[in-house]
PDB file of C-alpha atoms in Angstrom:
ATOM      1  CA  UNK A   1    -213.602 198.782 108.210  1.00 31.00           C
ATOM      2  CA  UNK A   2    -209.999 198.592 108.798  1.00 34.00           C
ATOM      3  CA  UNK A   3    -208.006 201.807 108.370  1.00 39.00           C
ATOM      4  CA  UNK A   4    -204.538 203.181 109.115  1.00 46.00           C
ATOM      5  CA  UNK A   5    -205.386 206.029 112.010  1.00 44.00           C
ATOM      6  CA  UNK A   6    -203.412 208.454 113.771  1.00 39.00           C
ATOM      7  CA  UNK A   7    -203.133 209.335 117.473  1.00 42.00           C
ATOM      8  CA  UNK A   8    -202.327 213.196 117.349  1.00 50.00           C
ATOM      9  CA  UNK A   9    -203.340 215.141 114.128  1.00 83.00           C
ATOM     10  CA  UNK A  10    -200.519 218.222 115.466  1.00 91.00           C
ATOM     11  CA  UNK A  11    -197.323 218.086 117.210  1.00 93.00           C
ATOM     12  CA  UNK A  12    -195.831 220.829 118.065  1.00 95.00           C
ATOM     13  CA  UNK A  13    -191.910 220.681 119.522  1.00 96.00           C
ATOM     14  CA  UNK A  14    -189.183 223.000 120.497  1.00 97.00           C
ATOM     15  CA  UNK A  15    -185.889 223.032 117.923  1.00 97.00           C
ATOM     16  CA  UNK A  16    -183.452 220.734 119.135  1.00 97.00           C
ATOM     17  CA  UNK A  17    -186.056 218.136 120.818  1.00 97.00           C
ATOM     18  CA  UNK A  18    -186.738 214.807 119.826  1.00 97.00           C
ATOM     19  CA  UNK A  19    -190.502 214.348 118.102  1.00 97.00           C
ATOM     20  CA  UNK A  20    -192.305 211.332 118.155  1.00 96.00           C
ATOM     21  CA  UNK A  21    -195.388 210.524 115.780  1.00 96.00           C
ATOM     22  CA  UNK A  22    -197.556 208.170 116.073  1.00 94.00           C
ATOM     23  CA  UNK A  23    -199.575 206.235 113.533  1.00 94.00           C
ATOM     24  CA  UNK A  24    -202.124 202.728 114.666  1.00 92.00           C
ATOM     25  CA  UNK A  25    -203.383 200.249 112.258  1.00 87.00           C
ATOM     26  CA  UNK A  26    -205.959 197.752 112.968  1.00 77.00           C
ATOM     27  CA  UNK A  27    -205.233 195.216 109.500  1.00 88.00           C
ATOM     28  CA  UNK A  28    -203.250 192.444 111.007  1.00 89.00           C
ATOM     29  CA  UNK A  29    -202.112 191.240 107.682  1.00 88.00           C
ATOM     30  CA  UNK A  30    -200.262 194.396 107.025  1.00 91.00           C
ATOM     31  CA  UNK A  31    -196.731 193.373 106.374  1.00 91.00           C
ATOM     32  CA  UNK A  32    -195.152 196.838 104.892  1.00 93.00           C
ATOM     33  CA  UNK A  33    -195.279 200.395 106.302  1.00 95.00           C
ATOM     34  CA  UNK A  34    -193.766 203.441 105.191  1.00 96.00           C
ATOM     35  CA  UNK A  35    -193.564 207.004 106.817  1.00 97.00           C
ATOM     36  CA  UNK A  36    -193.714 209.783 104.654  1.00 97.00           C
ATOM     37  CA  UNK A  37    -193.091 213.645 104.995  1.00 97.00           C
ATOM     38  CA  UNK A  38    -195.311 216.339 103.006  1.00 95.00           C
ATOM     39  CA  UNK A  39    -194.364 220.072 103.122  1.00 94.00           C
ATOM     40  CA  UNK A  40    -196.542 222.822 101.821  1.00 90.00           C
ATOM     41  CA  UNK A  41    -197.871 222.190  98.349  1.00 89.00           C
ATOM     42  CA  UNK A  42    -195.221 219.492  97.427  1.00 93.00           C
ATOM     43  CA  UNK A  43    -195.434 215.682  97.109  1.00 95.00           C
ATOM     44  CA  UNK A  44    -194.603 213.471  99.756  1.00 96.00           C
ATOM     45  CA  UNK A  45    -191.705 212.001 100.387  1.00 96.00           C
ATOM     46  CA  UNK A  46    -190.238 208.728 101.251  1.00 96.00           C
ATOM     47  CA  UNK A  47    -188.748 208.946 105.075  1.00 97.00           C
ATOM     48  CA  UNK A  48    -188.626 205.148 106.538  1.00 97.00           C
ATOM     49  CA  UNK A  49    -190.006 201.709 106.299  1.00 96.00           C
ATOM     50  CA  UNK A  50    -190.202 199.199 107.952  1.00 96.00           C
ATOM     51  CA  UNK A  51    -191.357 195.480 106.925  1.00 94.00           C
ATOM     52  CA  UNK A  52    -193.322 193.523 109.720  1.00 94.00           C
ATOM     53  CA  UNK A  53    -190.668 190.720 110.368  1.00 95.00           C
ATOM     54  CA  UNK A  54    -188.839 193.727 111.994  1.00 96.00           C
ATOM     55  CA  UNK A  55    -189.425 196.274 115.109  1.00 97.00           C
ATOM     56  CA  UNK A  56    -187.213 199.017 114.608  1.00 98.00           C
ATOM     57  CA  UNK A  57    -185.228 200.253 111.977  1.00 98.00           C
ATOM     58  CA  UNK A  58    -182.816 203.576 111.983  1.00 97.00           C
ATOM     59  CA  UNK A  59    -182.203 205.958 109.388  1.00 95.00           C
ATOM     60  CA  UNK A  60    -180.414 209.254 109.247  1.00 93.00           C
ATOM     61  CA  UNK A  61    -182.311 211.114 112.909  1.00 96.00           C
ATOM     62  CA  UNK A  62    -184.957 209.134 112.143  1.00 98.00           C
ATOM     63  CA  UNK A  63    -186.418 205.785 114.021  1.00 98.00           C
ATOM     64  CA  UNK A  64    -189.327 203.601 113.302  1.00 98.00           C
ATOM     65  CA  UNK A  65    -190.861 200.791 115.876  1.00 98.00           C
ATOM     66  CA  UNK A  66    -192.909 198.497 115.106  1.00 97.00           C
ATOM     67  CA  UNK A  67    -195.431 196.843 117.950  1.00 96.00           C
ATOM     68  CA  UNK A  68    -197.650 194.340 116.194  1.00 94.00           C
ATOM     69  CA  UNK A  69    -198.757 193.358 119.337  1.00 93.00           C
ATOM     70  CA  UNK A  70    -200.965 196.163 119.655  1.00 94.00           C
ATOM     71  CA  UNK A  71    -200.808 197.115 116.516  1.00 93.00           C
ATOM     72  CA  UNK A  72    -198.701 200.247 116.644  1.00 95.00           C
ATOM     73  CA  UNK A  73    -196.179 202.214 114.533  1.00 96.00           C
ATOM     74  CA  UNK A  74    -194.152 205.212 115.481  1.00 97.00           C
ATOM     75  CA  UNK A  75    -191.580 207.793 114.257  1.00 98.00           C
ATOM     76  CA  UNK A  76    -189.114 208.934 115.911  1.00 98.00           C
ATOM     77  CA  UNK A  77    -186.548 211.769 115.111  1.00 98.00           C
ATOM     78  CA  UNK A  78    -183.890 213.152 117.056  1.00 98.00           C
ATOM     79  CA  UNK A  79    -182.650 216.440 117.020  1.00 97.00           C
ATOM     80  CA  UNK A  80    -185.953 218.165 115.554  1.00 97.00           C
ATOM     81  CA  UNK A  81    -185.299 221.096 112.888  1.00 97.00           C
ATOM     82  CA  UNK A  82    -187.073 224.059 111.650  1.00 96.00           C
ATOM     83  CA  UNK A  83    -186.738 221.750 108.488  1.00 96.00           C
ATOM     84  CA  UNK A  84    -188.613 219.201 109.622  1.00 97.00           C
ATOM     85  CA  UNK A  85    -191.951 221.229 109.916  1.00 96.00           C
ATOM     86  CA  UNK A  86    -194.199 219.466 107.655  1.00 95.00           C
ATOM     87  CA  UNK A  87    -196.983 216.666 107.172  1.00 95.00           C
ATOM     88  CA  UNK A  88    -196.270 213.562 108.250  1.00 96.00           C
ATOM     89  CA  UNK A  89    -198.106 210.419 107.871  1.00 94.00           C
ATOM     90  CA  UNK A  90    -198.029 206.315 107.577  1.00 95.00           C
ATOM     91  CA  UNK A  91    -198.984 203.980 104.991  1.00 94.00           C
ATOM     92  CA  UNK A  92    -199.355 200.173 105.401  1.00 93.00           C
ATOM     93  CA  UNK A  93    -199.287 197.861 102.947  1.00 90.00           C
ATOM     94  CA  UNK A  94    -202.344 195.178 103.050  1.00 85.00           C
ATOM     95  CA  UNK A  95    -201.452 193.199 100.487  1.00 78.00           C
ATOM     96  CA  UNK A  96    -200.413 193.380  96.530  1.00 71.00           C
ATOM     97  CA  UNK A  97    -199.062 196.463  97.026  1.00 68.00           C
ATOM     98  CA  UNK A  98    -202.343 198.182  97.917  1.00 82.00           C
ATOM     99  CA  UNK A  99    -201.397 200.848 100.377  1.00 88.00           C
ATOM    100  CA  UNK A 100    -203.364 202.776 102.482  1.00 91.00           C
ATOM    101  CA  UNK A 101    -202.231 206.211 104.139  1.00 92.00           C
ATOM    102  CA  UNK A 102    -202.882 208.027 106.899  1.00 90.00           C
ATOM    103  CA  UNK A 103    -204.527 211.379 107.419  1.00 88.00           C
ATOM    104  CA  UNK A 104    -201.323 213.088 108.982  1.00 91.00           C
ATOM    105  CA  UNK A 105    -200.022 214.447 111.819  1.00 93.00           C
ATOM    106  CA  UNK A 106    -198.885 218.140 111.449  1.00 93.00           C
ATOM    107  CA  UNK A 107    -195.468 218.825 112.839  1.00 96.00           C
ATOM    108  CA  UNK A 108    -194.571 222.038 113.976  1.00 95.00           C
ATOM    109  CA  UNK A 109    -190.858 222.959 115.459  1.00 96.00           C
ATOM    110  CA  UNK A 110    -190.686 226.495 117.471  1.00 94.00           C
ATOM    111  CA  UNK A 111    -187.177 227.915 117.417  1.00 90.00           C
TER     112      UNK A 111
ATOM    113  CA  UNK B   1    -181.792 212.986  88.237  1.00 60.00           C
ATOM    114  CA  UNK B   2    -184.433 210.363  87.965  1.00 70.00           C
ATOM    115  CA  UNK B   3    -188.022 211.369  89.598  1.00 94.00           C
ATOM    116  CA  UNK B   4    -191.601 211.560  88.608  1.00 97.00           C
ATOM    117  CA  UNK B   5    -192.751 214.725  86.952  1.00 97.00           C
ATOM    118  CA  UNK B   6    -196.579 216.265  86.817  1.00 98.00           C
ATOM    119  CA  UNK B   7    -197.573 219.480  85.375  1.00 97.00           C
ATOM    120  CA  UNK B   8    -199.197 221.579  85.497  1.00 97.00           C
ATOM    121  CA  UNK B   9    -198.780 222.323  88.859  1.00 96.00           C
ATOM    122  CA  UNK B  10    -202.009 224.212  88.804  1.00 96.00           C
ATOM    123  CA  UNK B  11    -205.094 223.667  86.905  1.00 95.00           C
ATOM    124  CA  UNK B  12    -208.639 225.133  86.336  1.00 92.00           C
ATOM    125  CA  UNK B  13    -211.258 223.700  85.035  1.00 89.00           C
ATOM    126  CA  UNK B  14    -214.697 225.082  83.939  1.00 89.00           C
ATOM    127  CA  UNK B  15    -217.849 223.416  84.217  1.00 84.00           C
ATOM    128  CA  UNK B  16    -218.266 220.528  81.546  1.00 87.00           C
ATOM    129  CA  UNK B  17    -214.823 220.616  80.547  1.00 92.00           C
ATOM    130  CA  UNK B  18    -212.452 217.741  80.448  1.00 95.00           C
ATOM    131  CA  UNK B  19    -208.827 218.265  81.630  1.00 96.00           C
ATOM    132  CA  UNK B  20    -205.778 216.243  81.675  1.00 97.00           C
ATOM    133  CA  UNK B  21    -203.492 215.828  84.264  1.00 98.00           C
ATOM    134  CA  UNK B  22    -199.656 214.485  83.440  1.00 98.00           C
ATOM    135  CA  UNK B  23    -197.589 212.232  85.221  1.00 98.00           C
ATOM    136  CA  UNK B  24    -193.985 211.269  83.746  1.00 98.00           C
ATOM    137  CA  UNK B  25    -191.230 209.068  85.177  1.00 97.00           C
ATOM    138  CA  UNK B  26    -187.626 208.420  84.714  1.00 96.00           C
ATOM    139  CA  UNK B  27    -187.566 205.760  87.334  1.00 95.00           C
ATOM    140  CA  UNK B  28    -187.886 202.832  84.796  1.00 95.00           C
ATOM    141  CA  UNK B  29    -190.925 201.640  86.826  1.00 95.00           C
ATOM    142  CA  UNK B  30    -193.511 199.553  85.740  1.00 94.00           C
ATOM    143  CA  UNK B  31    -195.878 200.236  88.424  1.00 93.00           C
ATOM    144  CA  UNK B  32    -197.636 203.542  88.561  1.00 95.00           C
ATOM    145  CA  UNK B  33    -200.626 205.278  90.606  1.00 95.00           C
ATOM    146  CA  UNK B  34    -203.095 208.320  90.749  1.00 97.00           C
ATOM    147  CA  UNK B  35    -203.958 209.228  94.303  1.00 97.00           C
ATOM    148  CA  UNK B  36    -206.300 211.987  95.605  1.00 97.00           C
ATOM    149  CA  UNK B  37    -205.699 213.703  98.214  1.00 94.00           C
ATOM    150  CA  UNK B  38    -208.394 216.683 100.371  1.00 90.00           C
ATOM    151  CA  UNK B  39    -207.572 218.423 103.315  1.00 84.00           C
ATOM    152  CA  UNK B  40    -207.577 215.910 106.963  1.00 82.00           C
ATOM    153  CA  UNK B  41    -207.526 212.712 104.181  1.00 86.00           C
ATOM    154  CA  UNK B  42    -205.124 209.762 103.975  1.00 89.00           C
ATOM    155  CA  UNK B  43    -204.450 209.935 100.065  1.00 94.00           C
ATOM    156  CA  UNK B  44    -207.517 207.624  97.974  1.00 95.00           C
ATOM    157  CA  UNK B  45    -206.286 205.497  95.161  1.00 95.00           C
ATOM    158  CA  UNK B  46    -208.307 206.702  91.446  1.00 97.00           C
ATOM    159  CA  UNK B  47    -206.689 204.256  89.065  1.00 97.00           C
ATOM    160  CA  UNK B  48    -203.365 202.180  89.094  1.00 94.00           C
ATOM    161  CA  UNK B  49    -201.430 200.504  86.358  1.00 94.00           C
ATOM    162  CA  UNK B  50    -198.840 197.295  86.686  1.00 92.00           C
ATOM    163  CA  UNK B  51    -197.721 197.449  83.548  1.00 93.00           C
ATOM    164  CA  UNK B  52    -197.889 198.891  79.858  1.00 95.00           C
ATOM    165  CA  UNK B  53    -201.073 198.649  78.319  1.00 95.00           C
ATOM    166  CA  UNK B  54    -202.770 197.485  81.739  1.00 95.00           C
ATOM    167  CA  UNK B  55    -204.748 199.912  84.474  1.00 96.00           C
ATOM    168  CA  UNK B  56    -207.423 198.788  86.797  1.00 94.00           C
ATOM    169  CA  UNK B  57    -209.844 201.423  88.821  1.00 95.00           C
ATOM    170  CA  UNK B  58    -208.886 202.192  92.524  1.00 94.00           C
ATOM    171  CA  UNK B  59    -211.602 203.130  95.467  1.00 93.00           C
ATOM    172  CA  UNK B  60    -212.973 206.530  93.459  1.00 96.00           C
ATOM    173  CA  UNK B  61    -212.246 205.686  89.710  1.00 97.00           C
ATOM    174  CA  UNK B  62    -215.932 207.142  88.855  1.00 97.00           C
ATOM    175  CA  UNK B  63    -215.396 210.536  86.579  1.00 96.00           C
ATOM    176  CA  UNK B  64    -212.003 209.362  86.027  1.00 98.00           C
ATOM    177  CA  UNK B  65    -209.799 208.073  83.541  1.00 98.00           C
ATOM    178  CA  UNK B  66    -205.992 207.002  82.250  1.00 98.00           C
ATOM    179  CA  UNK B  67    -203.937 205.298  79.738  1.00 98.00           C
ATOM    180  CA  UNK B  68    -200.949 204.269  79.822  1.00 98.00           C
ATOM    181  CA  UNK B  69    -199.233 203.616  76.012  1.00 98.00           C
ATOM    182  CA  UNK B  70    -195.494 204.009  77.371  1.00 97.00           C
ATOM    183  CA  UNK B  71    -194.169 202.756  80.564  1.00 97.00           C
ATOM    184  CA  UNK B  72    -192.739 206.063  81.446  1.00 97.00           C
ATOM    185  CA  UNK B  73    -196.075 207.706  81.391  1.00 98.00           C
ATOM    186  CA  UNK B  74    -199.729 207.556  82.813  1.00 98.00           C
ATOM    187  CA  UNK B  75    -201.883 210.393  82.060  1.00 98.00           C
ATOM    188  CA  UNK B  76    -205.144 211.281  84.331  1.00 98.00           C
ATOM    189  CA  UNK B  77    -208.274 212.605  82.639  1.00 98.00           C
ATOM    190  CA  UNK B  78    -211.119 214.291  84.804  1.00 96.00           C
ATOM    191  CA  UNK B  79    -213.796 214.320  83.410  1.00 95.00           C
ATOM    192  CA  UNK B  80    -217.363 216.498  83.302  1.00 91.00           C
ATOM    193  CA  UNK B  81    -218.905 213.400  85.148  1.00 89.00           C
ATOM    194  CA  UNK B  82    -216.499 214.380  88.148  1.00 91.00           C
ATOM    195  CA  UNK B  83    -218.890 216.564  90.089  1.00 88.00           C
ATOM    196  CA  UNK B  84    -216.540 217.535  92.632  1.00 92.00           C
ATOM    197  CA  UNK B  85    -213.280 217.383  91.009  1.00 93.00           C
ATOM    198  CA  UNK B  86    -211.693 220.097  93.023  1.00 94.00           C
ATOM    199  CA  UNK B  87    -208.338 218.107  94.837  1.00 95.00           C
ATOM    200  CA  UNK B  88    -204.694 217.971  94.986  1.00 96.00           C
ATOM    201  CA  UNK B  89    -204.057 214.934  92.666  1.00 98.00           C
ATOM    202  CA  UNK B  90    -200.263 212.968  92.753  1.00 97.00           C
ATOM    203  CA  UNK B  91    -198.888 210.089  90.621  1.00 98.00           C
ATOM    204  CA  UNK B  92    -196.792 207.663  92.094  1.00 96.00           C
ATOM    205  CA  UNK B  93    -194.370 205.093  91.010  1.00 95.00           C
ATOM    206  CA  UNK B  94    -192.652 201.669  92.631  1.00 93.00           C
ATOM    207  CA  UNK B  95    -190.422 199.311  91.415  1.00 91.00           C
ATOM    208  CA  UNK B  96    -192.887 196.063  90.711  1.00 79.00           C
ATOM    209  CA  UNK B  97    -193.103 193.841  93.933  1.00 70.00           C
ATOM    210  CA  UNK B  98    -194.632 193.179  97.413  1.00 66.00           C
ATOM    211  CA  UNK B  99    -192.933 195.828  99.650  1.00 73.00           C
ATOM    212  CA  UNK B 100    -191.757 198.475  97.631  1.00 85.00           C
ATOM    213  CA  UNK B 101    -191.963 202.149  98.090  1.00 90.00           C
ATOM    214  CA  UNK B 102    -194.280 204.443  95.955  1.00 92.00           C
ATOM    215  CA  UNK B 103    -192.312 207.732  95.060  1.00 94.00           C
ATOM    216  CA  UNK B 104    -194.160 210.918  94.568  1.00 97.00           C
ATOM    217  CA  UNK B 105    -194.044 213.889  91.995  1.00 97.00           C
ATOM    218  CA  UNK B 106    -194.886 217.162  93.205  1.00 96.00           C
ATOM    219  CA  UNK B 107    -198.763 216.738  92.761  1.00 97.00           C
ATOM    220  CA  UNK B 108    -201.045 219.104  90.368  1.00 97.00           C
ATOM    221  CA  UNK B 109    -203.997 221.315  92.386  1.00 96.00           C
ATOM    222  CA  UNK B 110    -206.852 221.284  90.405  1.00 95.00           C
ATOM    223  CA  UNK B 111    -209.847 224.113  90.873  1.00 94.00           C
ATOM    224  CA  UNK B 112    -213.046 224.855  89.402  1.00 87.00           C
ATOM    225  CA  UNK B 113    -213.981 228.018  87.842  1.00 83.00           C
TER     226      UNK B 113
END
């Protein structure tokens, strides 16, 4: 069946670097996506989206791309913090609002 | 500050038992969701609800259960037919729409004594 997937399931990156996660979906009728971040024993919570009409939208040190052409969804953020250390994963919207979420991909930032 | 509330934040639950799980929000959403989530798994949808007085089962309703009599509130029941009920669980929220962003509470861990 069709799934949302992730490339790497940990990350780790040097404080100060920029960290890029990446997330592939296979349902080409998926026209939402959202990254969120987890930390330890807390919800998650809402980072990015991005609706499929677009392929790339900026937030605050974060960046997400869109490649429908192969299918392919990515987060970017600059400057990576101790703070940032946490879960993160991607959801994708495949219609009525029925999302479906990604494992995760752990990120870990070494001072 | 507006947000979605669950408690408690830990739960135990002994073997026939039924607990209940609450989810509250100050959002002023109409949509709201129960998700699942076990360690190296995307999050799995139990029950949803659109609206007040309306729910419908998600991929793993079985051995669950909800209500929702207010629109600021959507209780999850797991029950003794839950065999392996032992999860983080989190309620979600979103304004009512195509594309719109589910916000989380804080999630309740449930474990079996």
């Amino acid at each position: 069946g069709e799934s949302v997937g992730l490339h790497l399931p940990t990350l780790s990156v040097q404080e100060g670097d920029n960290s890029i996660i990446n997330c592939a979906y296979s349902n080409s009728a998926s026209d939402y996506f959202i990254w969120y971040k987890q930390e330890s024993g807390k919800g998650p919570q809402f980072i990015i989206d991005i609706r499929s009409n677009m392929d790339k939208r900026q937030g605050q040190r974060v960046t997400v791309l869109l490649n429908k052409t192969v299918k392919h969804l990515s987060l970017q953020i600059a400057a990576t913090q101790p703070g940032d250390s946490a879960v993160y994963f991607c959801a994708e919207n495949i219609g009525n609002n029925d999302m479906r979420f990604g494992a995760g991909t752990r990120l870990t930032v070494k001072p | 500050d507006g947000g979605i509330t669950q408690s408690p934040k830990y739960l135990f639950r002994k073997e026939g038992q039924n607990v209940t799980l609450s989810c509250e929000q100050n959002l002023n959403h109409d949509a709201m969701y129960w998700y699942r989530q076990d360690p190296g798994q995307g999050l799995r949808l139990i029950y949803y609800s659109q609206i007040v007085n309306d729910f419908q089962k998600g991929d793993i309703a079985e051995g669950y259960s909800v209500s929702r009599e207010k629109k600021e509130s959507f209780p999850l029941t797991v029950t003794s037919a839950q065999k392996n009920p032992t999860a983080f669980y989190l309620c979600a929220s979103s304004i009512q729409g195509l594309g719109q962003p589910q916000h989380f509470g804080d999630g309740t861990r449930l474990s079996i004594l």
